[in-house]
Coordinates of C-alpha atoms in Angstrom, one line a residue:
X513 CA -231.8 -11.9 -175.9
X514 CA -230.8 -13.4 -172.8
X515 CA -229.3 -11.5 -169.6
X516 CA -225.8 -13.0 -170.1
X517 CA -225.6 -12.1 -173.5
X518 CA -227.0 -8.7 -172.9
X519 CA -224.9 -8.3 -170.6
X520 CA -221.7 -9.0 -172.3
X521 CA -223.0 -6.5 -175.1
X522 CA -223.4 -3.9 -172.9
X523 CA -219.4 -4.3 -171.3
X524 CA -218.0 -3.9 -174.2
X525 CA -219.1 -0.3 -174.2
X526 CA -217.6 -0.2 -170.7
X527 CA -213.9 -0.9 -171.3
X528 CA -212.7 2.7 -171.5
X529 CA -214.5 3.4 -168.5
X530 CA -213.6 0.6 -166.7
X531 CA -209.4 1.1 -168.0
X532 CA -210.0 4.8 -166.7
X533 CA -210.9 3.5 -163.1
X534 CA -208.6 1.3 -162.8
X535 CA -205.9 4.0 -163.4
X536 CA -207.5 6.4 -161.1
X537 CA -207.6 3.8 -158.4
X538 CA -204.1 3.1 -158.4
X539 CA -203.2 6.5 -157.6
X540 CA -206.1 7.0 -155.0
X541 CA -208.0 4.1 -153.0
X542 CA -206.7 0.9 -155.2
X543 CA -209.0 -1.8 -153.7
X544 CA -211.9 -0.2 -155.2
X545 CA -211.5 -1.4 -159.1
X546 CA -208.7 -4.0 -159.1
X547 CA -209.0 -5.1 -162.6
X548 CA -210.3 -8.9 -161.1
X549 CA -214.2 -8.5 -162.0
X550 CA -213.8 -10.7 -165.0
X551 CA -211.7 -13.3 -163.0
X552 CA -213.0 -16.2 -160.3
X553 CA -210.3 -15.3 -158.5
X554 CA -210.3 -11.7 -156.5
X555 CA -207.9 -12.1 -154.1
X556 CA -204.8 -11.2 -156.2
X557 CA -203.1 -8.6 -154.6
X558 CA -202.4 -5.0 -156.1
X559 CA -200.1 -2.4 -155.9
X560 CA -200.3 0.0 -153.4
X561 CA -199.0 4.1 -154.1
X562 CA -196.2 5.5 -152.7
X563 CA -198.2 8.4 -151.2
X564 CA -201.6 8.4 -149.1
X565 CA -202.3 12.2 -150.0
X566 CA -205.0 10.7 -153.1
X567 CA -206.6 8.2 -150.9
X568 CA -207.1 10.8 -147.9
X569 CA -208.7 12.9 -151.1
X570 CA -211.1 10.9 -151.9
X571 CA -212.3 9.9 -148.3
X572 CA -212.4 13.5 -146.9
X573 CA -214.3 15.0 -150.1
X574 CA -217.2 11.6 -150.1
X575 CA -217.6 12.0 -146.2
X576 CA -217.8 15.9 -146.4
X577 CA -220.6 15.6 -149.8
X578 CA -222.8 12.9 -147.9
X579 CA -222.5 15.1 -144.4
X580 CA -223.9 18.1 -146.8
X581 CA -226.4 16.1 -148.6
X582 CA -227.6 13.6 -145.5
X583 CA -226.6 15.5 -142.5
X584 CA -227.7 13.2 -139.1
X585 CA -230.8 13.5 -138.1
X586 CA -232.0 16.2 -139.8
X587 CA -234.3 16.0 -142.4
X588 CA -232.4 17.4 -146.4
X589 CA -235.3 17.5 -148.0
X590 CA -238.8 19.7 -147.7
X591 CA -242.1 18.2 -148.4
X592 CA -245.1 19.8 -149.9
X593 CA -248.6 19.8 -151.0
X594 CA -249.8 21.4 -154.2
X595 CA -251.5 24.4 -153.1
X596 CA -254.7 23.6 -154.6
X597 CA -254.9 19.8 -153.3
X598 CA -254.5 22.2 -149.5
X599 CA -257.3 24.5 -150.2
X600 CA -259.3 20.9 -151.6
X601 CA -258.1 19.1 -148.2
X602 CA -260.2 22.1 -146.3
X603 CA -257.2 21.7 -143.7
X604 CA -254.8 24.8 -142.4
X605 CA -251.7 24.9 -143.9
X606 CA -249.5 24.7 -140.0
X607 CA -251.5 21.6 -139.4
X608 CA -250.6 20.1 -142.8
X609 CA -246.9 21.3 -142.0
X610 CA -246.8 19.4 -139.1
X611 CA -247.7 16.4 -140.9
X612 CA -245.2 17.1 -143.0
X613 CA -242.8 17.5 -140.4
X614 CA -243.3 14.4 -138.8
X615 CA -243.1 12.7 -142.4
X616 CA -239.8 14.3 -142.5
X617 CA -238.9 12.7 -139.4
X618 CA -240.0 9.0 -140.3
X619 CA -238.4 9.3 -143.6
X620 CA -234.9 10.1 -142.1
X621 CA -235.4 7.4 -139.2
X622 CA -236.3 4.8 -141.7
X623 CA -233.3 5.8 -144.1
X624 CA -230.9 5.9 -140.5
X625 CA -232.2 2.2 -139.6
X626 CA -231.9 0.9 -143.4
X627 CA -227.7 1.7 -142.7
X628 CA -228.4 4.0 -145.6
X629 CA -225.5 6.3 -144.8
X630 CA -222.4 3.4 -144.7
X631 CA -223.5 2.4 -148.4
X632 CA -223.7 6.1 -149.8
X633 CA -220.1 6.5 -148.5
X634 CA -219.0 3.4 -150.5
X635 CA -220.6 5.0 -153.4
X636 CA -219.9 7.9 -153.8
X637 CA -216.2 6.9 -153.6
X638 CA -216.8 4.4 -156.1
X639 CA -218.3 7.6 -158.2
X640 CA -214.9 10.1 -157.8
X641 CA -212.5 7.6 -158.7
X642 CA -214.9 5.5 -161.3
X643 CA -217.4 7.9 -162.0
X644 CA -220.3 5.8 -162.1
X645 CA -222.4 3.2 -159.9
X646 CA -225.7 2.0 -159.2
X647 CA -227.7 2.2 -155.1
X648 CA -230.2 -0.9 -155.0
X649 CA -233.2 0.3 -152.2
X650 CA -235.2 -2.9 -152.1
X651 CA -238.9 -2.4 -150.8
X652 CA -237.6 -3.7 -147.4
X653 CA -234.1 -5.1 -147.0
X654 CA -231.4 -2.6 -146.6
X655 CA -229.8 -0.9 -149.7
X656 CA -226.7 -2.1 -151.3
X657 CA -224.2 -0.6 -153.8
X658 CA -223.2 -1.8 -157.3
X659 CA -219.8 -1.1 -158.1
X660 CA -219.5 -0.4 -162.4
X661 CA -217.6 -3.8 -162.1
X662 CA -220.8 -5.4 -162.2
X663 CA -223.3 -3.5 -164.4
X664 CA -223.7 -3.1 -168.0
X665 CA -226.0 -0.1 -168.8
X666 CA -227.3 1.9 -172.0
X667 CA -228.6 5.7 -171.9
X668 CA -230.6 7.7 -174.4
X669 CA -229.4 10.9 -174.9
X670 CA -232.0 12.7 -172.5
X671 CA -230.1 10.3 -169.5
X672 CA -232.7 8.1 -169.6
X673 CA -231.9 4.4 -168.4
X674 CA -232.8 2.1 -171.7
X675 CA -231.8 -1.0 -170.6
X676 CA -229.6 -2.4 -167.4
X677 CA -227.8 -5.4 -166.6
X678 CA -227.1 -6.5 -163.4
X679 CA -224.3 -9.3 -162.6
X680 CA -223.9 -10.6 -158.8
X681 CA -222.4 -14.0 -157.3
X682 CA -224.4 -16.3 -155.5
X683 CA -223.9 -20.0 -154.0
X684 CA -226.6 -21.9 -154.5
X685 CA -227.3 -22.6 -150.5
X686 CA -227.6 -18.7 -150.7
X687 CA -230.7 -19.0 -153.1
X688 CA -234.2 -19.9 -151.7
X689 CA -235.6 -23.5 -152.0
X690 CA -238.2 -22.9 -155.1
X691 CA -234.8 -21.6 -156.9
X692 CA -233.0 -24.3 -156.2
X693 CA -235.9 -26.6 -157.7
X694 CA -235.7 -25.4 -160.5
X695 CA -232.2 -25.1 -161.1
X696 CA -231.6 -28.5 -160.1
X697 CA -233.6 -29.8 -163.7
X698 CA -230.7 -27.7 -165.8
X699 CA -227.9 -30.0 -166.6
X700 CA -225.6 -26.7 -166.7
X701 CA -226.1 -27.1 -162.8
X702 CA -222.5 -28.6 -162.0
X703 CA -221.9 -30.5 -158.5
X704 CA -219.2 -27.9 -158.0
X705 CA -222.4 -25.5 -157.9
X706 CA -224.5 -27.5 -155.4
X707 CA -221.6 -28.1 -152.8
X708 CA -220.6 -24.0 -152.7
X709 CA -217.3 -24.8 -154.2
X710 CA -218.6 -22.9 -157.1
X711 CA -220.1 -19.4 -157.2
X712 CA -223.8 -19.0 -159.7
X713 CA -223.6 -16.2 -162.1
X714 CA -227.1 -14.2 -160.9
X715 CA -228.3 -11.7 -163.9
X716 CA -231.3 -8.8 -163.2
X717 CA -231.9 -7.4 -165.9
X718 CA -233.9 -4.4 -166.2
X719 CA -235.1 -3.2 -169.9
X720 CA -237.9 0.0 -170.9
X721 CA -240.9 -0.8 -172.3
X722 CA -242.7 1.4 -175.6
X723 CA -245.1 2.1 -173.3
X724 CA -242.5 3.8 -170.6
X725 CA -242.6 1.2 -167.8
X726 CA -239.7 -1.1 -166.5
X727 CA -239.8 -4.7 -166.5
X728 CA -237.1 -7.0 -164.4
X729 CA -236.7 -10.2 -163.9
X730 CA -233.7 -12.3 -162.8
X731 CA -231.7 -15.2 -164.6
X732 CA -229.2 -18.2 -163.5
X733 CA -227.5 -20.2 -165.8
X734 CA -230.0 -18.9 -169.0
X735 CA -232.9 -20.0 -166.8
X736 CA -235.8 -17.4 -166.3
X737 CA -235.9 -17.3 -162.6
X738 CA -239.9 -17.6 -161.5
X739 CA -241.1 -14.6 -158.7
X740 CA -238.6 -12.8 -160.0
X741 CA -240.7 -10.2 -162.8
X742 CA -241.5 -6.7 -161.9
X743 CA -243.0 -4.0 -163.6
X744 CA -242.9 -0.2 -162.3
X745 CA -242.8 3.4 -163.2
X746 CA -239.8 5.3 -163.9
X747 CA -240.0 6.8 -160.4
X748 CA -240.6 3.5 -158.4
X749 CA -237.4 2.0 -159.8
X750 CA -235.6 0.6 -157.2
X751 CA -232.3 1.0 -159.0
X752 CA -230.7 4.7 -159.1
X753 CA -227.9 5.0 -161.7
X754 CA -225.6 7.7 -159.9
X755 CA -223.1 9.5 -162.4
X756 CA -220.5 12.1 -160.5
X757 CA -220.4 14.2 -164.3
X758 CA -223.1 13.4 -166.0
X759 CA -222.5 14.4 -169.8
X760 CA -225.6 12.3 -171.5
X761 CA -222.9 9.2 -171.8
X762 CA -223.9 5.4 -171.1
X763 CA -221.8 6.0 -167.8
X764 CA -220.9 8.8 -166.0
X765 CA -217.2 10.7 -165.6
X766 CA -215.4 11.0 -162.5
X767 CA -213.8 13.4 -160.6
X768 CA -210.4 12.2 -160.5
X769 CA -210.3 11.5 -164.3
X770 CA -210.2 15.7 -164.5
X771 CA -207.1 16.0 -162.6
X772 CA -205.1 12.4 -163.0
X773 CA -202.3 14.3 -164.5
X774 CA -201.6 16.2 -161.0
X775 CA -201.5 13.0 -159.3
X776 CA -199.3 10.8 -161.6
X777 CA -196.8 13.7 -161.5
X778 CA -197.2 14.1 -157.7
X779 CA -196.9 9.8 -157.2
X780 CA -193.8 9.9 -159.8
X781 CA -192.3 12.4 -157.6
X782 CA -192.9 11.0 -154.2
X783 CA -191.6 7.5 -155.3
X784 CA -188.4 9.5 -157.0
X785 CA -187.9 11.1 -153.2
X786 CA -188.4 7.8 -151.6
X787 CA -186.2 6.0 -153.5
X788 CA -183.6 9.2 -153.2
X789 CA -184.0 9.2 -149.3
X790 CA -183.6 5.6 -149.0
X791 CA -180.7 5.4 -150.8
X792 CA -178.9 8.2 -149.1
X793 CA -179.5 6.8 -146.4
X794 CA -177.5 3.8 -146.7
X795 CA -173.3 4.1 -145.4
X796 CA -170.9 3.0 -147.5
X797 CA -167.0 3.4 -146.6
X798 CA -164.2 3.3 -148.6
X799 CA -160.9 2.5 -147.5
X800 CA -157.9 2.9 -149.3
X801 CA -156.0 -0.4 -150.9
X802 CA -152.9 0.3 -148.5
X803 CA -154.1 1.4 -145.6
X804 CA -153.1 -0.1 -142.4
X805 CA -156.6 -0.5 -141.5
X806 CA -158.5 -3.9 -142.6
X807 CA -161.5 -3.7 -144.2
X808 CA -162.3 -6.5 -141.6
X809 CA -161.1 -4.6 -138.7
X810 CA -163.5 -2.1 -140.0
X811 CA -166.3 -4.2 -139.9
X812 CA -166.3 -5.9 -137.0
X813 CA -165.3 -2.5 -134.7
X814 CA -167.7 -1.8 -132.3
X815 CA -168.7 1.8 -131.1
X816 CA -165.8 2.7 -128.8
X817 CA -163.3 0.2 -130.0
X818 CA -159.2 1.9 -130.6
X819 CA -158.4 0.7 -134.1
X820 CA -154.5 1.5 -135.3
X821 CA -155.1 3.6 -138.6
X822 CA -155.4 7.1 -140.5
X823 CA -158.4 9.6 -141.1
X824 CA -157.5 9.6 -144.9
X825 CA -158.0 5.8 -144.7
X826 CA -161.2 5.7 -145.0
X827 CA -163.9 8.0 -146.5
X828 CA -167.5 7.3 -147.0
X829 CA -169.4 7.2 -150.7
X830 CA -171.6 10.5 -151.1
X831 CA -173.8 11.1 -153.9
X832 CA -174.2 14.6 -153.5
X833 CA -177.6 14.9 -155.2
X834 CA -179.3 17.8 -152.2
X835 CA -179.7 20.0 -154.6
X836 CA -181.9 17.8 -157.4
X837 CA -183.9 16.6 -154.5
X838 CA -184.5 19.8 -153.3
X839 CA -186.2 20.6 -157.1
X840 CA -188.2 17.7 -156.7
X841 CA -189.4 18.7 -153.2
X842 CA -190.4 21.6 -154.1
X843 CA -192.4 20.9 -157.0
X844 CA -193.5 17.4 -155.3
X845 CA -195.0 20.7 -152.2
X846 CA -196.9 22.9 -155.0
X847 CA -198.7 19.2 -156.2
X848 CA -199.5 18.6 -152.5
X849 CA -201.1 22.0 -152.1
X850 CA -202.9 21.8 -155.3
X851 CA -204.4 18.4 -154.9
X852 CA -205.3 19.4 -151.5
X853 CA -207.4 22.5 -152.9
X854 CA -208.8 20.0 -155.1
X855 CA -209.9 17.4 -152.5
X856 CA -210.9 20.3 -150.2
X857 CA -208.2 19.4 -147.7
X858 CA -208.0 22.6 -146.6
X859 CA -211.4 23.6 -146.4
X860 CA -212.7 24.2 -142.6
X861 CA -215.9 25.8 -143.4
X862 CA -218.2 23.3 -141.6
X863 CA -217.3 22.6 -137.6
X864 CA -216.7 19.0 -136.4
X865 CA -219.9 18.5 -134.2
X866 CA -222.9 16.4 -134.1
X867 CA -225.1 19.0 -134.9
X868 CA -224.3 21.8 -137.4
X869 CA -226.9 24.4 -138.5
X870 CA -228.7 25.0 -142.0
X871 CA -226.5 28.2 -142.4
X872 CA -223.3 25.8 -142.2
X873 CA -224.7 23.1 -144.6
X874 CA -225.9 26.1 -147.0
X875 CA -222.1 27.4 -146.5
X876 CA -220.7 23.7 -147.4
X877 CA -223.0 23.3 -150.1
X878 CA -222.2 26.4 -151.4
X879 CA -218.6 25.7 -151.5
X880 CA -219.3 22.5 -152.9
X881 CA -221.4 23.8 -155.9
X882 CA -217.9 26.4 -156.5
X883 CA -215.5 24.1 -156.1
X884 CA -217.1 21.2 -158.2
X885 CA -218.8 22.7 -160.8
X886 CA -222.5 21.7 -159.5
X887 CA -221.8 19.0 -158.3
X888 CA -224.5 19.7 -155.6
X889 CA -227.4 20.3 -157.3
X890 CA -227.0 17.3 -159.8
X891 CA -226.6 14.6 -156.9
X892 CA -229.3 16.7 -155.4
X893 CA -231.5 15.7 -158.4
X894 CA -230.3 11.8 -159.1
X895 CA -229.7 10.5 -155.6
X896 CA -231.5 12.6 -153.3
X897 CA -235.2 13.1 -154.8
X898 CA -235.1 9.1 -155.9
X899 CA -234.1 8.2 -152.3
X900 CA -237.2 10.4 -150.6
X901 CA -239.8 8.9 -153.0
X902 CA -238.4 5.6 -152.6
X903 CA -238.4 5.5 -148.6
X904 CA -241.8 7.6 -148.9
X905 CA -243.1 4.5 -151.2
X906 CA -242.1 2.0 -148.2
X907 CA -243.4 4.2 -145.2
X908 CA -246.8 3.9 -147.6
X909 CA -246.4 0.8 -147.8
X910 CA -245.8 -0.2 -143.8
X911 CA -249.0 2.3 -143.2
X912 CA -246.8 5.1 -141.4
X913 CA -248.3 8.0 -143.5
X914 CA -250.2 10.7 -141.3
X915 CA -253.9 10.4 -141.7
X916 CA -254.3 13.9 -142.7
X917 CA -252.1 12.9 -145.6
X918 CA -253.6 9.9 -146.9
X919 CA -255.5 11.3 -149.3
X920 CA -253.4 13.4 -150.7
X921 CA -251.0 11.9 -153.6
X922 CA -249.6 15.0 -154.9
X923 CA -246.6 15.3 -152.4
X924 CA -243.9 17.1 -153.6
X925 CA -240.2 16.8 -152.6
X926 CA -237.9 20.0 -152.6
X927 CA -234.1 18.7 -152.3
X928 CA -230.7 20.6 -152.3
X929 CA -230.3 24.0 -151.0
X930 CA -233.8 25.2 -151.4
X931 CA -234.6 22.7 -148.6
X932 CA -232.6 24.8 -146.3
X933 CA -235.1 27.8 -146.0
X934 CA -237.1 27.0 -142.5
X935 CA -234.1 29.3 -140.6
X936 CA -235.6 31.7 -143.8
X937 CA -239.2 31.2 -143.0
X938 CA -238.6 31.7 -138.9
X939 CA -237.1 34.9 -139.7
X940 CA -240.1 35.8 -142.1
X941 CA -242.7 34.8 -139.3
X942 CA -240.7 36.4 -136.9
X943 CA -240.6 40.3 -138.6
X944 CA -244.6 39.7 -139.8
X945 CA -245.6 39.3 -136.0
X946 CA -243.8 42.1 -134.9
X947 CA -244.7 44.8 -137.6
X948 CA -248.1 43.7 -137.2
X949 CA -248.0 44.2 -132.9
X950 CA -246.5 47.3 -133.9
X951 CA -249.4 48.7 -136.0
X952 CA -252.6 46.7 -134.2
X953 CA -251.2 47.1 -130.7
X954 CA -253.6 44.5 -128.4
X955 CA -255.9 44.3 -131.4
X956 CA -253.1 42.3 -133.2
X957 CA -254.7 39.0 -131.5
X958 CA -258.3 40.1 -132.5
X959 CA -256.9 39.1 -136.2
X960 CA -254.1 36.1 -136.0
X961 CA -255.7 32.5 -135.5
X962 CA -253.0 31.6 -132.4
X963 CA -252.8 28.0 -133.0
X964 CA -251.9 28.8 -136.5
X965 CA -249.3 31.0 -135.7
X966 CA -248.4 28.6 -132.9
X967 CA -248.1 25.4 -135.3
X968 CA -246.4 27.8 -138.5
X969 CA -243.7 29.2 -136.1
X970 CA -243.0 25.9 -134.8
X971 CA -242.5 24.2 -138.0
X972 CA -239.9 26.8 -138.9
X973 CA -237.8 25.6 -136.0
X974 CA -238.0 22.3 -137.1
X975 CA -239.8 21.4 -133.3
X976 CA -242.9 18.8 -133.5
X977 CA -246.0 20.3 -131.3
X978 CA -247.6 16.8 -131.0
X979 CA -248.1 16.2 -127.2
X980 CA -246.6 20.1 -126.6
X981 CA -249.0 22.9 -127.7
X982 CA -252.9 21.8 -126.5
X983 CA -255.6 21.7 -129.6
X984 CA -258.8 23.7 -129.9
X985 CA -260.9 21.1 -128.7
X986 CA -258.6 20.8 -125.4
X987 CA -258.6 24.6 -124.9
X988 CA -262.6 24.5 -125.2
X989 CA -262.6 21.5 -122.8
X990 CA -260.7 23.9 -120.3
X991 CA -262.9 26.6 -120.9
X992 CA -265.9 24.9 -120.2
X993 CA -264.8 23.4 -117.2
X994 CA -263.9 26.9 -115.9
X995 CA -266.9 28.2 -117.0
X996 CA -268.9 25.1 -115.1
X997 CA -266.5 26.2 -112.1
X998 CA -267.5 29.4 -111.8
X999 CA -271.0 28.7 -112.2
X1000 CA -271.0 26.3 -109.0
X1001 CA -269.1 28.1 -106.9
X1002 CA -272.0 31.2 -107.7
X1003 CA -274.3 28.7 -106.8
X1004 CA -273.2 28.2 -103.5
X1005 CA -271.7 31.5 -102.1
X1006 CA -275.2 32.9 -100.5
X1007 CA -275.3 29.8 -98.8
X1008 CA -271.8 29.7 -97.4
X1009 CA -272.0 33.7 -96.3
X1010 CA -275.7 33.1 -94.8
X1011 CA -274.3 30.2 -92.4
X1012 CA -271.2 32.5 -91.8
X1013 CA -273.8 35.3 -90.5
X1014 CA -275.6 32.9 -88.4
X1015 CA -272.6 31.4 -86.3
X1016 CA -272.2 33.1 -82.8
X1017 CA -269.3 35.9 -82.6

């Protein structure tokens, strides 16, 4: 079946999904699914709320969950060696650590230069108010989003990607010059297409093999697009489906969708206040039919002006409706401080700087894994491990990876809050080294290997020795050259202290 067909297919499945986000974009952020993804035309403009409070939601909760998972510069993720590939390697385990460290490092510098962080804010928004979208990490361009708008996707029941469609717009200057070749030979090629006036429907689609592997390739206009196949393992797909609630569905459930009944109430209530304020606002007098005063005169008085008349002439129109507004301000308040709970408004747990600590993030984390059900350990699992291994596979393949690495291939990758233990370790290191000086005394050195120590304690604090703490073989350098010092300056001292005792008082 072709990729436009498959794709269509696939949509159909979509439409309550899609009719769901829409609806919880209205009420929250409502540029991000405007209802125009079937239409050439996506300029149309939409409606906007009455109230801010969902949009500020949705902002503050994505920024807050991406400064927990990514924090800057720091490294959210722990990697490993299986402790029998360490014993094979013949290697200590601080020296290994440090190689690890600095893969740590390279990995997060890679993911900071890539502009990774900008495009998982712009999903995970996409995920609370839609529930579902797709982060495309090419092998060396930066990583873009794909908003449910434009993907058609099936699932087996173990969450298992079967099959994906991928629908993008392209003008045909856009594509390269062997693409353009061969489009040019398809009649379905229109000149509206050649001169840009005309965007080119661009399908990827991505399908599982029997035998477990992925195969992609791309299609314009029906045609099979050649240099566009791939074939790769589950883990090397470049395509990460991220679901906010994940419940074994084709797409994923968002957060909004739980609580889109607090903030139709609380919008039906602000625009009822609105309207209310705006229209008491607005003066309008009455004047009796035979008063002495004009309605004209009236009119045209300015502030200060003497006008011949009565008090009881004129009167002004109230509505008198304090008391109903006051009802809907007060429960238009409790919906405020509920949603905010719900958005974690009010949460101040983690401090505005540029660098927290691990005991913060574990604090945030925590909070996040109460407050949204887990939320924390399952993008911990779909976005963070798949993002390591994928900017692992491109530091492999730009020849980054630490020579005492290289032959290792069993790296593992620990993600969410169990990658927040070094503080944990330090402490560990920390109480061993001093029980142990309490109960050797000076012998304690006779048994600790000091660059060990040196290199494990280090690692714990998250600080790089490379250039810092001098190796063995520098250290015996040192040694030798004191040594060869000493040895000279033996050599010549019955010289220097027999011309001393020959020299004239």
């Amino acid at each position: 079946m072709k990729a436009k067909k498959s794709y269509e297919r696939l949509t159909k499945a979509r439409q309550n999904y899609m009719t769901r986000a829409e609806n919880a974009s209205k009420l929250t952020i409502p540029q991000l699914y405007t209802g125009q993804y079937d239409k050439e035309n996506d300029g149309d403009t939409y409606r906007n709320p009455y109230q801010s409070l969902g949009a500020r939601g949705v902002n503050n909760l994505a920024n807050k969950i991406i400064l927990t998972l990514f924090p800057p510069a720091t490294a959210f993720f722990k990697m490993g060696l299986n402790p029998m590939t360490l014993k094979k390697m013949g290697k200590g385990e601080g020296e290994i650590d440090q190689a690890l460290q600095i893969l740590e490092k390279s990995i997060v510098s890679e993911m900071e230069i890539s502009q990774l962080r900008a495009s998982l804010v712009d999903m995970l928004k996409q995920c609370i108010v839609g529930g579902s979208s797709i982060l495309h990490v090419p092998e060396s361009e930066n990583p873009k989003v794909i908003s449910m708008e434009n993907f058609g996707i099936k699932r087996s029941k173990s969450k298992r990607i079967l099959e994906l469609v991928i629908k993008e717009c392209m003008f045909f200057s856009e594509l390269d010059k062997d693409a353009q070749k061969q489009l040019e030979a398809s009649p379905e090629l229109l000149a509206e297409h050649k001169s840009d006036k005309k965007e080119l429907n661009v399908y990827t689609m991505i399908k599982r093999g029997s035998d477990g592997m992925y195969e992609e390739h791309q299609e314009i206009i029906d045609i099979e697009m050649d240099g566009t196949k791939g074939r790769y393992k589950e883990k090397d797909m470049p395509y990460i489906f991220v679901p906010f609630v994940d419940r074994g569905e084709n797409y994923g459930r968002s957060y909004v969708e739980d609580f889109i009944g607090d903030l139709q109430s609380y919008e039906g209530l602000r625009q009822s206040v609105l309207e209310a304020a705006a229209e008491s606002a607005r003066i309008i007098y009455l004047v009796k039919p035979n008063a002495t005063l004009t309605v004209k005169k009236l009119t045209s008085a300015n502030s200060g002006d003497v006008l011949m008349g009565s008090p009881d002439d004129v009167g002004t129109l109230q509505a008198d409706k304090r008391m109903d507004l006051q009802v809907a301000q007060q429960e238009m308040e409790i919906l405020r401080l509920d949603l905010s709970t719900l958005f974690l408004l009010d949460s101040s747990v983690r401090r505005n700087a540029e660098r927290v600590t691990a005991e913060e993030i574990r604090r945030v984390s925590q909070e996040l894994e109460v407050s949204l059900g887990g939320i924390y350990s399952t993008l911990a699992n779909v976005l963070q491990e798949p993002l390591v291994k994928l900017y692992l596979n491109r530091l492999k393949k730009k020849g980054l990876i630490n020579d005492a690495l290289k032959e290792s291939i069993d790296l593992e990758v620990t993600t969410g809050s169990a990658a927040l233990g070094r503080g944990t370790e330090f402490s560990s290191i920390s109480t061993f080294i001093q029980s142990m000086q309490q109960a050797l005394g000076q012998d304690f050195a006779r048994y600790v290997k000091v660059p060990e120590m040196i290199a494990r304690v280090a690692n714990s604090l998250d600080i790089g020795t490379s250039e810092l703490i001098k190796s063995e073989e520098e250290l015996m350098l040192e040694m030798q050259q004191q040594q060869e010092a000493e040895q000279q300056q033996a050599a010549i001292a019955p010289s220097i202290n027999a011309q001393a005792k020959q020299q004239p008082e």
